[in-house]
Short mmCIF file of C-alpha atoms in Angstrom, two decimals:
data_model
loop_
_atom_site.label_atom_id
_atom_site.label_comp_id
_atom_site.label_asym_id
_atom_site.label_seq_id
_atom_site.Cartn_x
_atom_site.Cartn_y
_atom_site.Cartn_z
CA MET A 567 0.63 -0.06 0.16
CA THR A 568 1.61 3.71 -0.97
CA HIS A 569 0.27 6.64 0.31
CA GLN A 570 -1.48 7.41 -3.09
CA GLU A 571 -3.73 4.90 -2.15
CA ILE A 572 -4.84 5.38 1.10
CA SER A 573 -8.09 6.95 -0.60
CA HIS A 574 -9.20 4.40 -1.90
CA TYR A 575 -9.08 1.88 0.80
CA ARG A 576 -10.60 4.24 2.44
CA LEU A 577 -13.65 4.16 -0.37
CA VAL A 578 -13.84 0.33 0.91
CA SER A 579 -14.01 1.04 4.30
CA GLN A 580 -16.24 3.68 4.92
CA LYS A 581 -18.77 1.30 2.42
CA LEU A 582 -18.93 3.92 -0.28
CA TYR A 583 -18.36 1.25 -2.78
CA LYS A 584 -21.45 -0.23 -2.13
CA THR A 585 -20.22 -3.51 -2.29
CA SER A 586 -23.48 -5.03 -0.43
CA LYS A 587 -27.04 -4.04 0.37
CA SER A 588 -26.96 -2.20 3.94
CA SER A 589 -30.01 0.32 6.16
CA PRO A 590 -29.20 3.04 7.06
CA GLN A 591 -29.02 1.61 10.33
CA GLU A 592 -26.07 -0.73 9.37
CA ILE A 593 -24.70 2.57 7.45
CA VAL A 594 -24.64 3.93 10.96
CA HIS A 595 -23.40 0.92 12.84
CA HIS A 596 -20.76 -0.12 10.81
CA LEU A 597 -18.72 3.37 10.85
CA GLY A 598 -19.28 3.76 15.16
CA ALA A 599 -20.50 7.51 14.28
CA MET A 600 -21.78 9.98 12.31
CA GLN A 601 -21.09 13.95 12.10
CA ALA A 602 -24.67 14.86 12.06
CA GLN A 603 -24.83 18.64 12.60
CA ASP A 604 -26.29 19.39 9.50
CA TYR A 605 -29.28 17.28 9.28
CA ALA A 606 -29.90 17.07 5.83
CA MET A 607 -26.74 16.48 4.48
CA ALA A 608 -26.49 14.41 7.10
CA LYS A 609 -29.06 11.84 6.07
CA TRP A 610 -27.26 12.07 2.64
CA ALA A 611 -23.85 10.94 4.32
CA ILE A 612 -26.17 7.68 4.96
CA GLY A 613 -28.21 7.65 1.66
CA SER A 614 -24.44 7.81 0.30
CA ARG A 615 -23.72 4.42 1.24
CA CYS A 616 -27.20 2.81 0.70
CA ASP A 617 -29.89 2.48 -1.72
CA ALA A 618 -32.95 3.51 1.19
CA THR A 619 -34.70 6.52 0.27
CA GLU A 620 -34.44 10.07 2.50
CA ALA A 621 -38.13 9.21 3.12
CA ALA A 622 -37.31 6.02 4.61
CA ILE A 623 -33.82 7.18 5.85
CA GLU A 624 -36.03 10.37 7.87
CA GLU A 625 -38.10 6.90 8.95
CA THR A 626 -35.73 5.39 10.05
CA ILE A 627 -34.57 8.07 12.72
CA ASN A 628 -38.35 8.65 13.74
CA SER A 629 -38.32 4.89 14.80
CA ALA A 630 -35.78 5.46 16.22
CA LYS A 631 -32.94 2.69 14.88
CA ILE A 632 -31.05 5.68 14.80
CA ILE A 633 -30.55 8.26 17.16
CA ARG A 634 -29.27 11.91 16.32
CA THR A 635 -27.26 13.46 20.06
CA HIS A 636 -24.43 14.67 21.15
CA ILE A 637 -21.51 12.26 21.52
CA LEU A 638 -17.78 11.80 20.79
CA ARG A 639 -16.62 15.40 20.34
CA PRO A 640 -19.10 18.29 21.09
CA THR A 641 -21.52 18.14 17.89
CA TRP A 642 -24.27 16.07 16.28
CA HIS A 643 -24.02 12.63 15.71
CA PHE A 644 -25.96 9.72 13.93
CA VAL A 645 -25.63 6.78 16.83
CA SER A 646 -27.32 3.66 15.80
CA ALA A 647 -30.30 2.92 18.19
CA ASP A 648 -27.45 -0.88 19.35
CA ASP A 649 -24.56 1.48 20.32
CA ILE A 650 -26.31 4.57 22.00
CA TYR A 651 -25.55 4.00 25.19
CA TRP A 652 -22.19 2.30 25.93
CA MET A 653 -20.87 4.67 23.34
CA LEU A 654 -22.44 8.02 25.53
CA ASP A 655 -20.60 6.77 29.15
CA LEU A 656 -18.14 6.14 26.99
CA SER A 657 -17.91 9.87 25.89
CA ALA A 658 -19.81 12.16 28.20
CA PRO A 659 -18.05 12.41 30.92
CA GLN A 660 -15.19 14.11 28.41
CA VAL A 661 -17.90 16.08 26.26
CA LYS A 662 -19.80 17.66 29.63
CA ARG A 663 -16.63 19.57 30.19
CA PHE A 664 -17.78 21.48 27.09
CA THR A 665 -21.46 22.34 28.64
CA ALA A 666 -20.61 22.56 32.28
CA SER A 667 -18.41 25.35 31.15
CA ALA A 668 -20.74 27.18 29.06
CA ALA A 669 -24.13 26.59 30.76
CA LYS A 670 -22.01 28.02 33.67
CA LYS A 671 -21.98 31.08 32.69
CA TYR A 672 -25.11 31.99 32.22
CA GLY A 673 -25.40 30.57 36.05
CA TYR A 674 -26.25 26.98 35.85
CA ASP A 675 -24.12 24.50 37.88
CA ALA A 676 -23.95 20.94 37.66
CA LYS A 677 -26.88 21.20 40.79
CA LYS A 678 -29.25 23.02 38.67
CA LEU A 679 -29.07 21.21 35.80
CA ASP A 680 -28.99 18.62 37.65
CA GLN A 681 -32.88 19.80 38.41
CA THR A 682 -33.50 21.34 35.56
CA ASN A 683 -33.23 17.42 34.06
CA VAL A 684 -36.05 16.29 36.10
CA ALA A 685 -38.01 19.60 35.18
CA ILE A 686 -37.42 18.38 31.25
CA GLU A 687 -38.26 15.00 32.36
CA LYS A 688 -41.83 15.54 33.56
CA LEU A 689 -41.85 17.69 30.11
CA LEU A 690 -41.53 14.72 28.18
CA SER A 691 -42.86 11.72 29.86
CA GLY A 692 -45.34 9.48 28.26
CA ASN A 693 -43.71 9.40 24.29
CA ASN A 694 -43.93 13.49 24.01
CA HIS A 695 -42.06 14.90 21.51
CA LEU A 696 -41.47 18.77 21.98
CA THR A 697 -38.59 20.90 20.54
CA ARG A 698 -36.05 23.35 22.16
CA ASP A 699 -38.21 26.27 22.31
CA GLU A 700 -41.40 24.95 23.22
CA ILE A 701 -39.03 23.06 26.20
CA MET A 702 -38.06 26.29 27.08
CA GLN A 703 -41.11 27.74 27.29
CA GLU A 704 -42.79 24.84 29.63
CA LEU A 705 -39.46 25.51 31.35
CA ASN A 706 -39.98 29.72 31.90
CA ILE A 707 -36.76 29.60 30.33
CA LYS A 708 -36.41 33.05 27.85
CA LYS A 709 -33.76 33.45 25.52
CA MET A 710 -31.82 36.99 26.20
CA SER A 711 -30.48 37.73 22.68
CA SER A 712 -28.85 36.46 19.65
CA ASP A 713 -26.11 34.44 21.19
CA ASP A 714 -27.61 33.25 24.21
CA PHE A 715 -27.09 29.78 24.16
CA LEU A 716 -28.26 28.48 27.49
CA SER A 717 -30.78 26.76 26.07
CA ALA A 718 -27.85 24.47 23.69
CA ALA A 719 -26.01 23.53 26.93
CA ILE A 720 -28.82 21.94 28.57
CA MET A 721 -30.09 19.97 25.70
CA MET A 722 -26.95 18.94 25.35
CA ASN A 723 -26.27 18.31 29.21
CA ALA A 724 -29.33 16.23 29.09
CA GLU A 725 -28.62 14.24 25.71
CA LEU A 726 -24.75 13.33 27.83
CA ASP A 727 -27.15 13.05 30.73
CA GLY A 728 -28.77 9.75 28.59
CA LEU A 729 -32.12 11.64 29.32
CA VAL A 730 -32.99 12.79 25.96
CA CYS A 731 -32.20 12.00 22.56
CA ASN A 732 -33.94 13.42 19.03
CA GLY A 733 -37.64 12.72 18.69
CA LYS A 734 -39.77 12.32 15.56
CA MET A 735 -39.43 15.56 13.76
CA LYS A 736 -42.42 17.77 13.41
CA GLY A 737 -42.53 18.97 10.81
CA LYS A 738 -39.37 20.34 9.05
CA GLN A 739 -38.75 20.93 13.41
CA ILE A 740 -36.24 18.71 15.13
CA THR A 741 -37.62 17.03 18.68
CA TYR A 742 -36.53 15.59 21.66
CA SER A 743 -37.49 12.71 23.16
CA LEU A 744 -37.18 10.77 26.45
CA LEU A 745 -33.93 8.24 24.92
CA GLU A 746 -35.36 5.54 27.47
CA GLU A 747 -38.68 6.07 26.09
CA ARG A 748 -37.05 5.60 22.59
CA VAL A 749 -34.55 2.97 23.01
CA GLY A 750 -34.43 -0.12 25.62
CA LYS A 751 -31.34 0.15 28.50
CA PRO A 752 -28.96 -2.99 28.08
CA LYS A 753 -28.99 -4.90 30.97
CA ASN A 754 -24.90 -4.88 30.47
CA LYS A 755 -22.00 -2.43 31.15
CA LEU A 756 -18.87 -2.47 29.13
CA ARG A 757 -16.23 -1.71 31.14
CA LYS A 758 -14.38 1.76 29.69
CA GLU A 759 -11.22 -0.07 28.39
CA GLU A 760 -13.92 -2.40 27.01
CA ALA A 761 -15.65 0.63 25.22
CA LEU A 762 -12.57 1.70 24.16
CA ALA A 763 -11.34 -0.86 22.56
CA LYS A 764 -14.87 -1.55 21.16
CA LEU A 765 -14.29 2.36 19.58
CA ALA A 766 -11.30 1.98 18.60
CA LYS A 767 -11.91 -1.52 16.42
CA ARG A 768 -15.02 0.47 14.78
CA TYR A 769 -13.09 3.23 14.16
CA PHE A 770 -10.40 1.38 11.99
CA GLU A 771 -12.36 -1.21 10.67
CA SER A 772 -15.00 1.66 9.04
CA HIS A 773 -12.42 5.04 8.53
CA GLY A 774 -9.02 2.77 7.91
CA PRO A 775 -6.59 3.29 6.76
CA ALA A 776 -5.81 5.78 9.46
CA THR A 777 -3.64 6.80 12.25
CA LEU A 778 -3.61 6.72 15.42
CA PRO A 779 -3.91 10.69 15.35
CA ASP A 780 -6.80 10.75 13.52
CA PHE A 781 -8.84 8.28 15.89
CA SER A 782 -7.62 10.40 18.50
CA TRP A 783 -9.68 12.96 16.36
CA TRP A 784 -12.34 12.19 15.47
CA SER A 785 -13.01 10.71 19.22
CA GLY A 786 -12.42 13.32 21.14
CA PHE A 787 -10.02 10.99 23.13
CA SER A 788 -6.04 12.01 24.43
CA PRO A 789 -3.44 10.51 22.20
CA THR A 790 -2.48 8.77 24.85
CA THR A 791 -5.68 6.97 25.80
CA CYS A 792 -6.08 5.55 22.26
CA LYS A 793 -2.88 4.63 22.29
CA ILE A 794 -3.90 2.23 25.27
CA ALA A 795 -7.02 1.48 23.34
CA VAL A 796 -4.80 0.64 19.98
CA ASN A 797 -2.66 -1.42 21.28
CA ALA A 798 -5.69 -3.32 23.02
CA ILE A 799 -6.78 -4.31 20.00
CA GLU A 800 -3.81 -4.77 17.72
CA LEU A 801 -3.38 -8.21 16.71
CA GLN A 802 -7.06 -7.96 15.35
CA LEU A 803 -5.91 -5.15 13.15
CA ASN A 804 -4.02 -4.96 9.65
CA SER A 805 -0.71 -2.28 9.51
CA VAL A 806 1.02 -0.27 7.45
CA GLU A 807 3.89 1.82 8.28
CA ILE A 808 4.23 4.85 4.95
CA ASP A 809 5.98 7.95 5.72
CA ASN A 810 7.26 6.18 9.64
CA GLN A 811 3.49 7.18 10.89
CA VAL A 812 1.43 3.13 10.73
CA TYR A 813 -2.31 3.09 9.13
CA TRP A 814 -4.32 0.98 10.91
CA PHE A 815 -6.82 -1.20 8.94
CA GLY A 816 -9.59 -3.86 9.72
CA LYS A 817 -8.94 -7.03 8.13
CA ALA A 818 -11.16 -7.38 5.60
CA ILE A 819 -9.93 -4.48 3.50
CA SER A 820 -6.13 -6.05 2.07
CA ASP A 821 -4.09 -5.37 -0.97
CA VAL A 822 -5.80 -7.51 -2.90
CA THR A 823 -9.10 -5.29 -2.95
CA ASN A 824 -10.61 -4.51 -5.81
CA PHE A 825 -10.75 -1.13 -7.09
CA ARG A 826 -12.84 0.54 -10.04
CA GLU A 827 -13.26 4.31 -11.58
CA SER A 828 -16.08 5.75 -9.29
CA VAL A 829 -17.22 9.16 -9.12
CA HIS A 830 -19.29 10.64 -5.80
CA PHE A 831 -21.36 13.85 -4.78
CA LEU A 832 -20.92 13.57 -1.13
CA PRO A 833 -22.54 15.84 1.51
CA ALA A 834 -20.67 18.81 3.63
CA PHE A 835 -19.17 17.02 6.98
CA ASP A 836 -19.23 14.17 5.25
CA GLU A 837 -16.89 11.68 6.84
CA ILE A 838 -14.26 10.40 3.95
CA LEU A 839 -12.80 13.91 4.84
CA ILE A 840 -14.37 15.71 8.38
CA SER A 841 -13.20 11.90 10.12
CA TYR A 842 -8.79 12.47 9.99
CA LYS A 843 -6.83 14.39 11.53
CA THR A 844 -5.09 15.15 7.85
CA ARG A 845 -6.77 14.82 5.04
CA GLU A 846 -4.10 15.30 2.54
CA ALA A 847 -4.58 11.74 1.34
CA SER A 848 -8.32 13.07 0.11
CA ILE A 849 -7.70 16.39 -1.07
CA LEU A 850 -4.72 17.90 -2.39
CA SER A 851 -2.94 20.84 0.29
CA GLU A 852 -3.79 24.01 -2.24
CA HIS A 853 -7.35 23.13 -2.35
CA GLN A 854 -8.44 22.45 0.84
CA ALA A 855 -9.72 26.09 1.30
CA LYS A 856 -12.54 25.49 -1.40
CA ALA A 857 -13.17 22.49 0.80
CA PHE A 858 -13.45 23.39 4.48
CA THR A 859 -12.67 26.41 6.78
CA ASN A 860 -9.46 26.38 9.65
CA ASN A 861 -12.67 27.40 11.93
CA GLY A 862 -14.78 23.40 11.08
CA ILE A 863 -16.90 24.61 8.38
CA PHE A 864 -17.29 21.84 5.50
CA LYS A 865 -19.06 21.58 1.94
CA PRO A 866 -20.78 18.86 -0.31
CA ILE A 867 -17.98 17.68 -1.79
CA ILE A 868 -16.99 15.93 -5.82
CA LEU A 869 -14.82 12.67 -5.21
CA GLU A 870 -13.22 11.18 -8.09
CA ASN A 871 -11.28 7.80 -7.74
CA GLY A 872 -11.07 8.80 -3.47
CA LYS A 873 -9.66 12.45 -4.77
CA VAL A 874 -11.81 15.25 -3.65
CA ILE A 875 -11.74 17.61 -7.44
CA GLY A 876 -14.85 19.89 -6.63
CA THR A 877 -17.36 21.06 -4.77
CA TRP A 878 -21.57 21.06 -5.08
CA LYS A 879 -24.63 22.46 -3.61
CA ARG A 880 -28.15 21.51 -4.07
CA THR A 881 -31.16 23.88 -3.84
CA ILE A 882 -34.43 22.14 -3.39
CA LYS A 883 -37.07 23.41 -5.77
CA LYS A 884 -40.86 22.50 -5.95
CA ASP A 885 -40.22 19.68 -8.52
CA HIS A 886 -36.93 19.49 -8.98
CA ALA A 887 -33.56 19.93 -6.92
CA LYS A 888 -31.06 22.14 -9.18
CA ILE A 889 -27.14 21.68 -8.47
CA GLU A 890 -24.59 23.92 -8.72
CA THR A 891 -20.67 22.34 -8.78
CA GLN A 892 -17.31 24.17 -8.41
CA PHE A 893 -14.47 22.10 -9.92
CA PHE A 894 -10.95 22.72 -9.47
CA ASP A 895 -8.68 22.43 -12.27
CA ILE A 896 -10.33 23.40 -15.82
CA THR A 897 -12.52 20.26 -16.73
CA GLU A 898 -12.88 19.15 -20.21
CA ASN A 899 -17.12 19.04 -20.79
CA GLU A 900 -16.92 15.51 -22.16
CA LYS A 901 -15.08 14.06 -18.63
CA LYS A 902 -18.18 16.83 -16.97
CA THR A 903 -21.03 14.71 -18.63
CA ALA A 904 -19.26 11.07 -17.29
CA LEU A 905 -18.60 12.69 -13.48
CA PHE A 906 -22.76 14.07 -13.68
CA GLU A 907 -23.71 10.19 -13.61
CA GLY A 908 -22.23 10.22 -10.04
CA ILE A 909 -25.36 12.52 -9.41
CA GLN A 910 -27.77 9.59 -10.13
CA SER A 911 -27.61 8.28 -6.87
CA PHE A 912 -28.59 11.85 -5.30
CA GLU A 913 -32.07 12.01 -7.62
CA ASN A 914 -33.03 8.26 -6.47
CA TYR A 915 -32.70 9.89 -3.14
CA LEU A 916 -34.28 12.09 -3.30
CA GLY A 917 -37.27 10.80 -5.61
CA THR A 918 -37.27 14.24 -7.39
CA LYS A 919 -35.64 15.24 -10.77
CA ILE A 920 -32.39 17.10 -10.80
CA ILE A 921 -31.17 20.25 -12.88
CA ILE A 922 -27.32 20.69 -13.09
CA GLU A 923 -26.04 24.28 -13.90
#
């Protein structure tokens, strides 16, 4: 394996080749946790890896087979219902440091957050699904300004405590519901060491080849903690050293893995870029500022044979979706025609006609 080939292997491990049929829940379970702050684009991150429509993925989320909550780093993620409890037990303590700091600015210490949790539980009990604004209104917590993040800190704290998660969509509005009313608690808990090893194995099998710093970035745990986890599972993985850097990957991925020509129109914040600390394997350094910013905003990308060659955006109209593209380099019309065939799966996913401009 060479450094130039890493992006090809990642297409395989991240299931972008779609070599086998997978359900939306199986895709999320395989990847462990999928960043999901941009809800519409996050659904396409799942859809781009299976043949499910947007409506089918929405139903999987509404039925709580997939949970959307704050976990790992302090941002939204999709997590399989099978993984929500052990992953929360593992990562919540580290992420709560951020929410505790944010809430304290508004006079909410740990005791006051616990009291607020009790009130939220009463509001949502009995399978009630309420938006954040509805919950704040019932709690008589008023938004003081456009920069008031108190409500976000309160709800994120409730998520990390395992009290709430996403509820059913209310039109285009996101709601919250009680996690235990959506997903039953497992009888047994994993020890921290077991959970960390499980998370590491899941990451390298679904995102490899990847480095220890990549796993540390994705998981939010320190390099020292991640090194312990990798040491515990190294016999269950394969590895290769390139330029004095060790890349780990699952045993299902081998040097005889067959590659093929491929084009993918992937969403903003897709795991193919955001889940690695450094991204040179998939995008040239001189193009990175065109695909993502220093403050963490990622654009939808066009991937050709594992390499980012441009960005795109979609606008949903009444009877069609408009796609606008921007390639990094001059692309011949003949090549554009071939590239645009890669958008066909997005048309099937949306269930509407696509017009490319």
